[in-house]
Coordinates of C-alpha atoms and ligand atoms in Angstrom, one line a residue:
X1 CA -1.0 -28.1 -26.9
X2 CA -1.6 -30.8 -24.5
X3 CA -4.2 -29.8 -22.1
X4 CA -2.3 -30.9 -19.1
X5 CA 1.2 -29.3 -19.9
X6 CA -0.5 -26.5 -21.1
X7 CA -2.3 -25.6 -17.3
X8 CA 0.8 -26.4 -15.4
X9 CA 2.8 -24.1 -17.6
X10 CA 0.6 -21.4 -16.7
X11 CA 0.3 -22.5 -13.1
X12 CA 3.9 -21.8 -12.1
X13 CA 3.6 -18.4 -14.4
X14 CA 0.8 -17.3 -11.5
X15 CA 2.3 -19.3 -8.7
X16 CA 5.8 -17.8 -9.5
X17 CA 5.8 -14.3 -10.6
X18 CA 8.9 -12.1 -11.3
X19 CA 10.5 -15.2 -12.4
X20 CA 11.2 -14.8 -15.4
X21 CA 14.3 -17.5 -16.4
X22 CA 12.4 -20.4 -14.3
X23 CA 9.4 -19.8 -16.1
X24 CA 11.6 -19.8 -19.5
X25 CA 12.8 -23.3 -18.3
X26 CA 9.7 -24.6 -17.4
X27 CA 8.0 -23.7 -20.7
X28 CA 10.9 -25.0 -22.5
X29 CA 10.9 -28.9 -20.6
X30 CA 7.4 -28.8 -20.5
X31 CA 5.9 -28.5 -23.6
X32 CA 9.1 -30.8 -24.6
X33 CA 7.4 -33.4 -23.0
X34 CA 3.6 -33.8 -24.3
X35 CA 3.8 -36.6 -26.6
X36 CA 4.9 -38.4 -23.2
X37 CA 2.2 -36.9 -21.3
X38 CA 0.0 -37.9 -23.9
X39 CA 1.3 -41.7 -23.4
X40 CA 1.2 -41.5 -19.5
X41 CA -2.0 -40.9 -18.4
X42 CA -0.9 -41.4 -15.2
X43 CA 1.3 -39.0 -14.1
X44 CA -1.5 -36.5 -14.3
X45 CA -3.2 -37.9 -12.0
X46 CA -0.4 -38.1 -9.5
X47 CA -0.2 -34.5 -10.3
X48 CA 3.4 -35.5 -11.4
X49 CA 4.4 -31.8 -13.3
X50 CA 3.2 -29.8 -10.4
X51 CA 5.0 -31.7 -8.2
X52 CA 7.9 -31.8 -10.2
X53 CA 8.4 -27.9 -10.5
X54 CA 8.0 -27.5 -7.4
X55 CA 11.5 -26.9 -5.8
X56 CA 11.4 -29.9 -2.3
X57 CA 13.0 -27.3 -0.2
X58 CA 14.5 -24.0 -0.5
X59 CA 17.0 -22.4 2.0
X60 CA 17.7 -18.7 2.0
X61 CA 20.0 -17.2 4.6
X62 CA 22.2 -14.0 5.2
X63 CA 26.0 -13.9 4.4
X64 CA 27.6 -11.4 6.6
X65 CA 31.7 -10.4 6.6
X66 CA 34.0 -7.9 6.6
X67 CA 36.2 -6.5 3.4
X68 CA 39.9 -4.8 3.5
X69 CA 38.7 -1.4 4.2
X70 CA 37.4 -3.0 7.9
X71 CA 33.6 -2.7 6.2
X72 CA 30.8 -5.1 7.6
X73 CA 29.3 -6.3 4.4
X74 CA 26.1 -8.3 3.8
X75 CA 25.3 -10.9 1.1
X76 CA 21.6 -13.3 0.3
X77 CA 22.8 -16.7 0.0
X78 CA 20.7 -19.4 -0.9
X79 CA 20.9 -23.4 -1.6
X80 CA 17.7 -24.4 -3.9
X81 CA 17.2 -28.5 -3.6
X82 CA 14.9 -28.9 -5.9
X83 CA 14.6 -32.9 -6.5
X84 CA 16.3 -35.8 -4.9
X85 CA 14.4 -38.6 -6.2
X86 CA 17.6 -40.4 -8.1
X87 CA 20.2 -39.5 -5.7
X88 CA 21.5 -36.4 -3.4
X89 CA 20.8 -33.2 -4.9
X90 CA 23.4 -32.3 -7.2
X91 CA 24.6 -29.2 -8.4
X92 CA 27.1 -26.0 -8.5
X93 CA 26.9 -22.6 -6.6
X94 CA 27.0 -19.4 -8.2
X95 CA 28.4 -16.4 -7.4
X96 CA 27.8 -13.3 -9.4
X97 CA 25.7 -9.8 -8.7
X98 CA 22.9 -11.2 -10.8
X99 CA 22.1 -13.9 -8.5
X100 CA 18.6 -14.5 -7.0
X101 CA 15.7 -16.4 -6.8
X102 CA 14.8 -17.0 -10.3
X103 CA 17.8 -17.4 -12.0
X104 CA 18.8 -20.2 -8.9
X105 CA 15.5 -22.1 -9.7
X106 CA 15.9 -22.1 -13.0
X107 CA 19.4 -23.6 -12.8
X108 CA 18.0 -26.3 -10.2
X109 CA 15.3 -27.0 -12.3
X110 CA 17.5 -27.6 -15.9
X111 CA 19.9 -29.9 -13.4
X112 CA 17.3 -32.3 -12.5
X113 CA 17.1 -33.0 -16.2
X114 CA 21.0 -32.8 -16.7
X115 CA 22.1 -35.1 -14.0
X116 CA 19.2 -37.4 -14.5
X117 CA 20.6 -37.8 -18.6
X118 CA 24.4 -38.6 -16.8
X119 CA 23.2 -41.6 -16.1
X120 CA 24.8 -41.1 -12.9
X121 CA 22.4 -41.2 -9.5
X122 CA 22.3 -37.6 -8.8
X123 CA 19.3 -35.5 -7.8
X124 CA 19.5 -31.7 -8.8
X125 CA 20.3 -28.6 -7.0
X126 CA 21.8 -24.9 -7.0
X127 CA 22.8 -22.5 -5.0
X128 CA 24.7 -19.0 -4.6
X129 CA 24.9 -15.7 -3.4
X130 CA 24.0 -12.4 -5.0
X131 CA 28.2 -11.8 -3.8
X132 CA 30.4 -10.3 -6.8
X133 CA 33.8 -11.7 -6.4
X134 CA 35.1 -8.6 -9.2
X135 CA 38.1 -6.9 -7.8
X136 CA 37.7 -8.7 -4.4
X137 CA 41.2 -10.1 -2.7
X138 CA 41.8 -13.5 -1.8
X139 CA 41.2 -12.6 1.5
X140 CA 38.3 -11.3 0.8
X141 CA 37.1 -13.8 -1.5
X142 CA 38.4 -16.8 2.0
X143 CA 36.3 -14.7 4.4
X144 CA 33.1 -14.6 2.3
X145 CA 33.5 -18.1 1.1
X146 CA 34.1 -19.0 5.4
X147 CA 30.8 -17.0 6.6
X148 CA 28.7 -18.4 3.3
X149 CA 29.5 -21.9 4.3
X150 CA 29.1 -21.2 8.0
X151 CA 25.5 -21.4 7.2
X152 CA 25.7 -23.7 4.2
X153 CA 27.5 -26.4 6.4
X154 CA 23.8 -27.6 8.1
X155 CA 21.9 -27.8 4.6
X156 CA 24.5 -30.2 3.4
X157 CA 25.9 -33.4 3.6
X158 CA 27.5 -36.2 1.2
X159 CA 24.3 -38.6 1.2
X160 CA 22.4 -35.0 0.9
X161 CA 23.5 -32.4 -1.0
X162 CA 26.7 -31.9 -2.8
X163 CA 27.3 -28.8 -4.2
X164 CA 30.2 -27.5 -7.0
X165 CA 31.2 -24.7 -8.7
X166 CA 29.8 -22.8 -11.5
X167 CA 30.0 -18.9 -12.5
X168 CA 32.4 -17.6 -10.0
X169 CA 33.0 -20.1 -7.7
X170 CA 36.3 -22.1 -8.6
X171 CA 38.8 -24.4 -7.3
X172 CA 39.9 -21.3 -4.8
X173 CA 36.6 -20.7 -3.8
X174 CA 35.2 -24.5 -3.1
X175 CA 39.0 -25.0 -1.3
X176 CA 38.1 -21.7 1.1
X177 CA 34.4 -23.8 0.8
X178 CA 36.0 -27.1 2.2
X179 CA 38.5 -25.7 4.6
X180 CA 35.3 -24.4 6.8
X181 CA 33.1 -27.5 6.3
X182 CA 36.0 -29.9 7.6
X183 CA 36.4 -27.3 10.9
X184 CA 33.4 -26.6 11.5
X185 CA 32.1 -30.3 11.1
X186 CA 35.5 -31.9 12.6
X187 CA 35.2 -34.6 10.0
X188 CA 37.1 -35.7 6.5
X189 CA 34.1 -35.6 4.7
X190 CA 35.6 -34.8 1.2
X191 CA 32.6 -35.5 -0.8
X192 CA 30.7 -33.3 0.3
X193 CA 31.6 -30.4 -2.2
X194 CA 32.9 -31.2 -6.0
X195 CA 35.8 -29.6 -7.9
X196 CA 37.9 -29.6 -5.6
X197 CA 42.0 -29.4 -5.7
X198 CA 43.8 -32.5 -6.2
X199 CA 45.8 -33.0 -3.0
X200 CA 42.8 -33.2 -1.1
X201 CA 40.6 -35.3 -3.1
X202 CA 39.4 -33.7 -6.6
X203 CA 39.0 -35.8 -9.6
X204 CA 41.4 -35.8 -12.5
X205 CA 39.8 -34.0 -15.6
X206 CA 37.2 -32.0 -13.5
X207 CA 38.7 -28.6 -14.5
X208 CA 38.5 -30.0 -18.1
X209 CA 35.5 -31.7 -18.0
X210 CA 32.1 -29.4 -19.4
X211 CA 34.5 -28.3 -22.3
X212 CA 35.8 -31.6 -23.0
X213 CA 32.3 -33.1 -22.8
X214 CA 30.8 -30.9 -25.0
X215 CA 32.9 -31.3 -27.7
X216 CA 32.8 -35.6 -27.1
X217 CA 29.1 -34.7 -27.5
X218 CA 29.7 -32.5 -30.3
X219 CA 31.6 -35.8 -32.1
X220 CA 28.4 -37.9 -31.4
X221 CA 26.6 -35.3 -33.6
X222 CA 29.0 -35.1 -36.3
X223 CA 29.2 -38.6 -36.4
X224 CA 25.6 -38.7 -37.1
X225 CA 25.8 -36.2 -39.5
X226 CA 28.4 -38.3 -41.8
X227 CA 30.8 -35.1 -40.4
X228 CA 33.5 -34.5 -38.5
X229 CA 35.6 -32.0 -36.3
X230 CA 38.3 -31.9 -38.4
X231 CA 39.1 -28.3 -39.8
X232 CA 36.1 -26.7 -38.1
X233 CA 36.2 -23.5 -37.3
X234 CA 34.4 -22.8 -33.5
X235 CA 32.8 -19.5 -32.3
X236 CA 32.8 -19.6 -28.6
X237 CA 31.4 -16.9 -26.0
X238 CA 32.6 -16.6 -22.6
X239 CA 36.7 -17.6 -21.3
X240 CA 36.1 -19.4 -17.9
X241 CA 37.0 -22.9 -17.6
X242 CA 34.1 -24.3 -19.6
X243 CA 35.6 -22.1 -23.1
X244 CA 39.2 -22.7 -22.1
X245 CA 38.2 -27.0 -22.0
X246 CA 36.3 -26.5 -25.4
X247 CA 38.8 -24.7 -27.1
X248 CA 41.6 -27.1 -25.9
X249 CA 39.8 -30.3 -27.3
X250 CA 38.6 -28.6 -30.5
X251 CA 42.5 -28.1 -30.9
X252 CA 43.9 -31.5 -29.9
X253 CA 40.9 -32.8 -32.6
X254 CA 41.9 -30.7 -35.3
X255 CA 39.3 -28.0 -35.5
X256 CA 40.2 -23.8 -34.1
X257 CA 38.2 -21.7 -31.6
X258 CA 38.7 -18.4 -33.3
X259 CA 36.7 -16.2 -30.8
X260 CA 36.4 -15.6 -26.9
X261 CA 34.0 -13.2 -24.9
X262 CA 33.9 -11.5 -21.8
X263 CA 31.5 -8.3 -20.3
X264 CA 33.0 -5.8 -22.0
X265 CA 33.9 -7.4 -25.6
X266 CA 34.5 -10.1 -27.6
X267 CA 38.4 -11.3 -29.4
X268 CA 38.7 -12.7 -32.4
X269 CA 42.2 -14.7 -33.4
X270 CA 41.6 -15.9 -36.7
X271 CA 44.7 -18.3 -36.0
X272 CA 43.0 -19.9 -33.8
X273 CA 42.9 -20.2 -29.9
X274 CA 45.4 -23.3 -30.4
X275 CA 48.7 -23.5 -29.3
X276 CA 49.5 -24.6 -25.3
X277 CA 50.6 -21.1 -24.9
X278 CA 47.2 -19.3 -25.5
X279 CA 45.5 -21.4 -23.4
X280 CA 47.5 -21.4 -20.5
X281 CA 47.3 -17.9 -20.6
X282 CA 43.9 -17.7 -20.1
X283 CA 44.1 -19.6 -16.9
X284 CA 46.6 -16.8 -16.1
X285 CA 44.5 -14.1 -17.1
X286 CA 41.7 -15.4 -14.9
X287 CA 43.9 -15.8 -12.2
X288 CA 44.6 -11.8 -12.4
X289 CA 42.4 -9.9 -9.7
X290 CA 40.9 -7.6 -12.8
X291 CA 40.8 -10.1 -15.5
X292 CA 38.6 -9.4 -18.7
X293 CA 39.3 -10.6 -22.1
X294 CA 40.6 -7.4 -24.0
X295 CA 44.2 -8.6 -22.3
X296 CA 44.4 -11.9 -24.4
X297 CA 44.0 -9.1 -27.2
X298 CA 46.7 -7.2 -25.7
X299 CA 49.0 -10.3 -25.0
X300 CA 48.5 -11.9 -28.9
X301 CA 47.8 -8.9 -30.6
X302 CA 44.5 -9.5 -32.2
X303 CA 41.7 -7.6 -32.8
X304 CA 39.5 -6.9 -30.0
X305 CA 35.4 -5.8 -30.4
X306 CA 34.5 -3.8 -27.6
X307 CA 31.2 -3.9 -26.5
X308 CA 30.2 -6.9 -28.9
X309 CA 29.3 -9.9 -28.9
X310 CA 30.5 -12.8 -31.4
X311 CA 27.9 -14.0 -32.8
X312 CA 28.3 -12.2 -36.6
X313 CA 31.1 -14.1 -36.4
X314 CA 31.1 -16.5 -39.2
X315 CA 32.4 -20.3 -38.1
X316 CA 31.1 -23.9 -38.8
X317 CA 29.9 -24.5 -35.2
X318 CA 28.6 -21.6 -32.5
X319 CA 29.4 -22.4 -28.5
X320 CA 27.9 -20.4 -26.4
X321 CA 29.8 -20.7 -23.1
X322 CA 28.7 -17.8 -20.7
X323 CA 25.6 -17.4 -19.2
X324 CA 22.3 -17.3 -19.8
X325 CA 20.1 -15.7 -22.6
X326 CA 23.5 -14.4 -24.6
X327 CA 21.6 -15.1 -27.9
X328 CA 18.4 -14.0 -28.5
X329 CA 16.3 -13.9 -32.2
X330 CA 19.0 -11.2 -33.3
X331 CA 22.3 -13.4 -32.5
X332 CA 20.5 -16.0 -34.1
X333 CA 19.3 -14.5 -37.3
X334 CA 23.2 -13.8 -37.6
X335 CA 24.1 -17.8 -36.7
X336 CA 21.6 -18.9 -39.3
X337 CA 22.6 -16.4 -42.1
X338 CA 26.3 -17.5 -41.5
X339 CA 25.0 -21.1 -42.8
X340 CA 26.5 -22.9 -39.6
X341 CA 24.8 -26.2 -38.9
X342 CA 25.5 -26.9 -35.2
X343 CA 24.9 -25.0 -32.1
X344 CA 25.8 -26.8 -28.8
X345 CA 24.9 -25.1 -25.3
X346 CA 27.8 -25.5 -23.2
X347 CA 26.4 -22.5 -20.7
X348 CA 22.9 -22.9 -18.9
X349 CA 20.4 -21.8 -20.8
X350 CA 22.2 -19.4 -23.0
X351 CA 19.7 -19.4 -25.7
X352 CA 16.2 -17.9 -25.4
X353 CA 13.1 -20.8 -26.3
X354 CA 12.2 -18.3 -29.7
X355 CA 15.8 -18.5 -31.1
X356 CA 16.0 -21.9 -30.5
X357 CA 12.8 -22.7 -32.7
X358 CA 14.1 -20.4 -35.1
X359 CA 17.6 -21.9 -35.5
X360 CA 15.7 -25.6 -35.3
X361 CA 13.6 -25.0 -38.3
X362 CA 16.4 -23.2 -40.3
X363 CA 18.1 -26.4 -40.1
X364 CA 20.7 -26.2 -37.7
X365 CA 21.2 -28.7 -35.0
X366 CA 21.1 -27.6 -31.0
X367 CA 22.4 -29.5 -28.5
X368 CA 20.8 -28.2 -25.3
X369 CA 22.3 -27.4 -22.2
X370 CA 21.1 -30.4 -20.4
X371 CA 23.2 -32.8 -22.9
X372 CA 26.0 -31.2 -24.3
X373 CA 27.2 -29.2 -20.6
X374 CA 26.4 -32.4 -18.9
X375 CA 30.2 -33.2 -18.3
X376 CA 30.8 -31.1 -15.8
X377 CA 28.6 -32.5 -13.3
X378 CA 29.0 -36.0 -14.5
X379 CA 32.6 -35.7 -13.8
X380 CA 31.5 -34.1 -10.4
X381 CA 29.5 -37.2 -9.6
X382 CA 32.9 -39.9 -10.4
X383 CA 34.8 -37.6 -8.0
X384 CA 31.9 -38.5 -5.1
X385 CA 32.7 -42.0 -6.7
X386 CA 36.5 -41.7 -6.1
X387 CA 35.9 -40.3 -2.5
X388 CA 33.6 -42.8 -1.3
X389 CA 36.0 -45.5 -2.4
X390 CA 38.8 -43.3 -1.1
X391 CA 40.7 -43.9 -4.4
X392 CA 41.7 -42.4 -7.4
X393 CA 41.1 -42.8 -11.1
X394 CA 43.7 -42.0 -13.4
X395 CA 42.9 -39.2 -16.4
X396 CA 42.9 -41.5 -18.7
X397 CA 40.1 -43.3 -17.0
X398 CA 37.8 -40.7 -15.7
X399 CA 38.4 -39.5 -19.4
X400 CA 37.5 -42.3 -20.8
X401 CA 34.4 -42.5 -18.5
X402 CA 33.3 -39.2 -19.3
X403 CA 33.4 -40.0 -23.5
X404 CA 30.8 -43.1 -22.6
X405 CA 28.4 -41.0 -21.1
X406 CA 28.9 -37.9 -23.5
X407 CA 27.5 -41.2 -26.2
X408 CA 25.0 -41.9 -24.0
X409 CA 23.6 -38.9 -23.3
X410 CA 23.6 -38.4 -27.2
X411 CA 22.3 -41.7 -28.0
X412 CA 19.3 -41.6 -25.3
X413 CA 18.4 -38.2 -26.2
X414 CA 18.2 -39.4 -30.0
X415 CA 16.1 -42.2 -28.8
X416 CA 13.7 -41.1 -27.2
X417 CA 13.3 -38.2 -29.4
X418 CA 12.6 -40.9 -32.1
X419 CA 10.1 -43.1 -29.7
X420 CA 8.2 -40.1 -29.2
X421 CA 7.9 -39.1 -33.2
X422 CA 10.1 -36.1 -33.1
X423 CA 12.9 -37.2 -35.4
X424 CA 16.4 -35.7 -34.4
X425 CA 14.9 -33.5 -32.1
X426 CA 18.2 -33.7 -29.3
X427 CA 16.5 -30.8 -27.1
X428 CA 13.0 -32.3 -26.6
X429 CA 14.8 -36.0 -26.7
X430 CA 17.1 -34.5 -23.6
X431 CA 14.3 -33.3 -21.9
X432 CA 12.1 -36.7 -22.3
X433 CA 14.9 -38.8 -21.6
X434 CA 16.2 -37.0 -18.7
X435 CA 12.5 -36.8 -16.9
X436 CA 12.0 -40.3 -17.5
X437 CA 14.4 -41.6 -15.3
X438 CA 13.2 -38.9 -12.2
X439 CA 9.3 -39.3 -13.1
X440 CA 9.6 -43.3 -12.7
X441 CA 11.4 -42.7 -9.7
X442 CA 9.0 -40.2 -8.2
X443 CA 5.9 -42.5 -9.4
X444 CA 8.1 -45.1 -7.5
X445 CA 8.4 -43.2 -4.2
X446 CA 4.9 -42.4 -3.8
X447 CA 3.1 -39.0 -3.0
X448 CA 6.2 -36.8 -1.5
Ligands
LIG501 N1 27.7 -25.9 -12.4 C1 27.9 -27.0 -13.2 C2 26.7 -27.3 -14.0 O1 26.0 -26.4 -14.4 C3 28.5 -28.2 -12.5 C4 27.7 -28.7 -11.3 C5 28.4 -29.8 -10.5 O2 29.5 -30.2 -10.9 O3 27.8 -30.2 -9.5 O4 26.3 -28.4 -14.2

C-alpha cells in the first residue's frame, strides 16, 4: 500500500478511537485513492489527507423538552461540518437512537465525496440527535424538532450550512425545523434547510429524488453493460422514501421490486411492489405513528419473514436502502451465489469494505453510496438554486436536471477510474473523482 495512505489510515484509527464506521469510511476512500497519491506528490506535503479527515468544526449541544406525560426529556444533538472548500456544507440530519459521534462523522465524511461528484458547489456535512422519533406524537415530534433547532439556528445559515433530512427526519420534521428558524431569526430565509414542503419553497421531485437517482444511475450501468432495466427483478431493503422512489421508477421502467425491509422483518411480493396503490400505501404506512413493514403484509397479503433480512432473496439487481452495514460477508455470499450482477448503494454505507471486495471480484458491479445515492442531495442543492432565484422549476425540469447529473456522476466515476488504471472500478472511480474536485480546491485555498 502506498506509504502515505497507509500512515494516515492508521493515524485517524489512534487519533479517533471508538469510531468504528468513520474509520470504515476512511479506510475505504483512502486506500481508493493511492494511484492518485502516487501521481500527486504534492498533496503530501501539504499534509492534504490529514487535513482532509479532519472534520473543520464540530458542534455538540444538549436538546432539552418535555413529552405528553409532562416529562423533561434530554437529547445530544450535534451538527458535524466537516469540509466547505466547494461550497456551504451540505448535508441531512439524522434522527434515530443509534446516533453519535462516529456514525455522524462517517456520514459527513462520505458527503464530502458525494456532493463534490454532484457536480453541484456543495461542501459536506451531517448532523442529528441520538432522539428516537418511534411512537412519539406530532406534538412531540414539533417540540423536539423546536428546542433542537433552537440551538441549531446559530450554526447555520444559507451561505453556511444547509442541512436536510435523512433517517428520521422528514418533510414534517424539517417543516417543525423551518417554522423555528424563520421565528427565531425573523427572516424568510427558506434556503437554509432542504426538503422542505412545497408551499413554502421545496423543490419538485425532492421526495423522489435518491430513489429516482439511483435507478437513472442504475441505467448508466446497464447501458454500459449492453443491459437494460427491462424485466428486472429488484431486491430492496429498507421502505422510507429512498425504497418507495426506487421501487416507483423500477416500475414506470419496466422492471419489479419484489421485496421491502424494516427492523423487525423483511416482505416479499413476488408480484411486484408496482401498481400506484402499493406504493401510496407505503407513504400511508409511514405516516402511521407505529409503522413497520409486516402491515404492507397484512394489507396485500403476502408473505412476511420475521426477523430476516432479504438478502437470500434471489433477484437480478440487490438495493440496499436502509442503513448502514445491513450486508456484511454472509448477505453477500448469498448475493453472489444468487448470480446477480449489480449491487447499487442507495443507503450510506450499507455495505461493509470486506463484502464489497468480495462481491467485486465475484464479478458483480457496485455502485457506491457516494454515486448512486447522490440524488438526494443533488436535488437538495437545485432547491437552494430555486430559492435563491426565488423561483420554481417544474418536475419535468428538475427531473430532467437530476438524469444529467445521475450520467455524470457515472461517467466521471468511470473516468477516472480508467485514468488511474482501475478498469470499471465505479467505487474507487467515485471516490477519486469526487476528492479531486475538493483537494484542488483545498490546494487552491491554502493551509486552512
Ligand atoms: N441525507 C441525504 C444524503 O445522505 C440528503 C442530504 C441532503 O439533501 O442535504 O445524502
Amino acid at each position: 500500500m502506498n506509504e502515505y495512505v497507509e500512515r494516515v489510515i492508521a493515524e485517524t484509527k489512534a487519533k479517533n478511537p471508538n469510531e468504528p464506521e468513520f474509520h470504515q469510511t476512511v479506510t475505504e476512500v483512502l486506500t481508493s485513492l493511492e494511484n492518485v497519491i502516487a501521481a500527486h506528490p504534492e498533496y503530501e506535503q501539504a499534509a492534504l489527507l490529514e487535513r482532509i479527515v479532519e472534520p473543520e468544526r464540530i458542534i455538540q449541544f444538549r436538546v432539552v423538552w418535555v413529552d405528553d406525560s409532562g416529562k423533561t426529556q434530554v437529547n445530544k444533538g450535534y451538527r458535524v461540518q466537516f469540509n466547505g472548500a466547494i461550497g456551504p456544507y451540505k448535508g441531512g440530519l439524522r434522527f434515530h437512537k443509534s446516533v453519535n459521534l462516529s456514525i455522524l462523522k462517517f456520514l459527513g465524511f462520505e458527503q464530502v465525496f458525494k456532493n463534490s461528484l454532484t457536480t453541484l458547489p456543495i461542501g459536506g456535512g451531517k448532523g442529528g440527535s441520538d432522539f428516537d422519533p418511534h411512537g412519539k406524537s406530532d406534538a412531540e415530534v414539533m417540540r423536539f424538532c423546536q428546542a433542537f433547532m433552537t440551538e441549531l439556528y446559530r450554526h447555520i445559515g444559507i451561505n453556511t450550512d444547509v442541512p436536510a433530512g435523512d433517517i428520521g427526519v422528514g418533510g414534517r420534521e424539517i417543516g417543525y425545523m423551518f417554522g423555528q428558524y424563520r421565528r427565531i431569526r425573523d427572516a424568510y430565509e427558506n434556503g437554509v434547510l432542504t426538503g422542505k414542503g412545497l408551499t413554502y419553497g421545496g423543490s419538485l421531485i425532492r421526495p423522489e429524488a435518491t430513489g429516482y437517482g439511483g435507478i437513472y444511475y442504475a441505467q448508466q450501468v446497464f447501458a454500459h453493460e449492453n443491459d437494460s432495466i427491462e424485466g428486472k427483478t429488484f431486491v430492496l431493503s429498507g421502505y422510507g422514501n429512498v425504497a418507495w422512489g426506487a421501487a416507483k421508477k423500477i416500475a414506470e421502467l419496466g422492471g419489479k421490486a419484489v421485496t421491502l425491509s424494516g427492523h423487525n422483518g423483511y416482505i416479499y411480493d413476488p408480484d411486484g411492489i408496482t401498481t400506484e396503490e402499493k406504493l401510496n400505501y407505503l407513504l400511508e404506512m409511514r405516516a402511521s405513528r407505529n409503522a413497520n413493514i409486516k402491515m404492507y403484509a397484512d394489507k396485500f397479503g403476502v408473505e412476511f419473514h420475521e426477523g430476516e433480512k432479504p438478502w437470500g432473496v434471489r433477484g437480478d439487481v440487490y438495493l440496499p436502502c436502509a442503513t448502514q452495514n445491513e450486508v456484511g460477508m454472509d448477505e453477500a455470499e448469498l448475493i453472489v451465489a444468487s448470480g446477480a450482477k449489480y449491487y447499487f448503494e442507495l443507503a450510506n454505507m450499507p455495505t461493509t469494505n470486506d463484502a464489497i471486495a468480495y462481491m467485486q471480484a465475484n464479478g458483480v458491479i457496485i455502485g457506491p453510496a457516494k454515486a448512486a445515492n447522490a440524488g438526494g442531495v443533488a436535488v437538495s442543492a437545485l432547491e437552494m438554486s430555486q430559492n435563491s432565484m426565488r423561483y420554481g422549476w417544474t418536475a419535468e425540469e428538475v427531473d430532467a436536471k437530476l438524469k444529467t447529473i445521475m450520467k455524470d456522476i457515472h461517467d466521471s466515476s468511470a473516468k477516472a477510474a480508467a485514468e488511474y488504471g482501475l478498469g470499471y472500478d465505479l467505487v474507487k472511480g467515485a471516490n477519486i473523482a469526487g476528492f479531486l474536485k475538493v483537494a484542488q480546491a483545498m490546494m487552491a485555498q491554502g493551509l486552512i
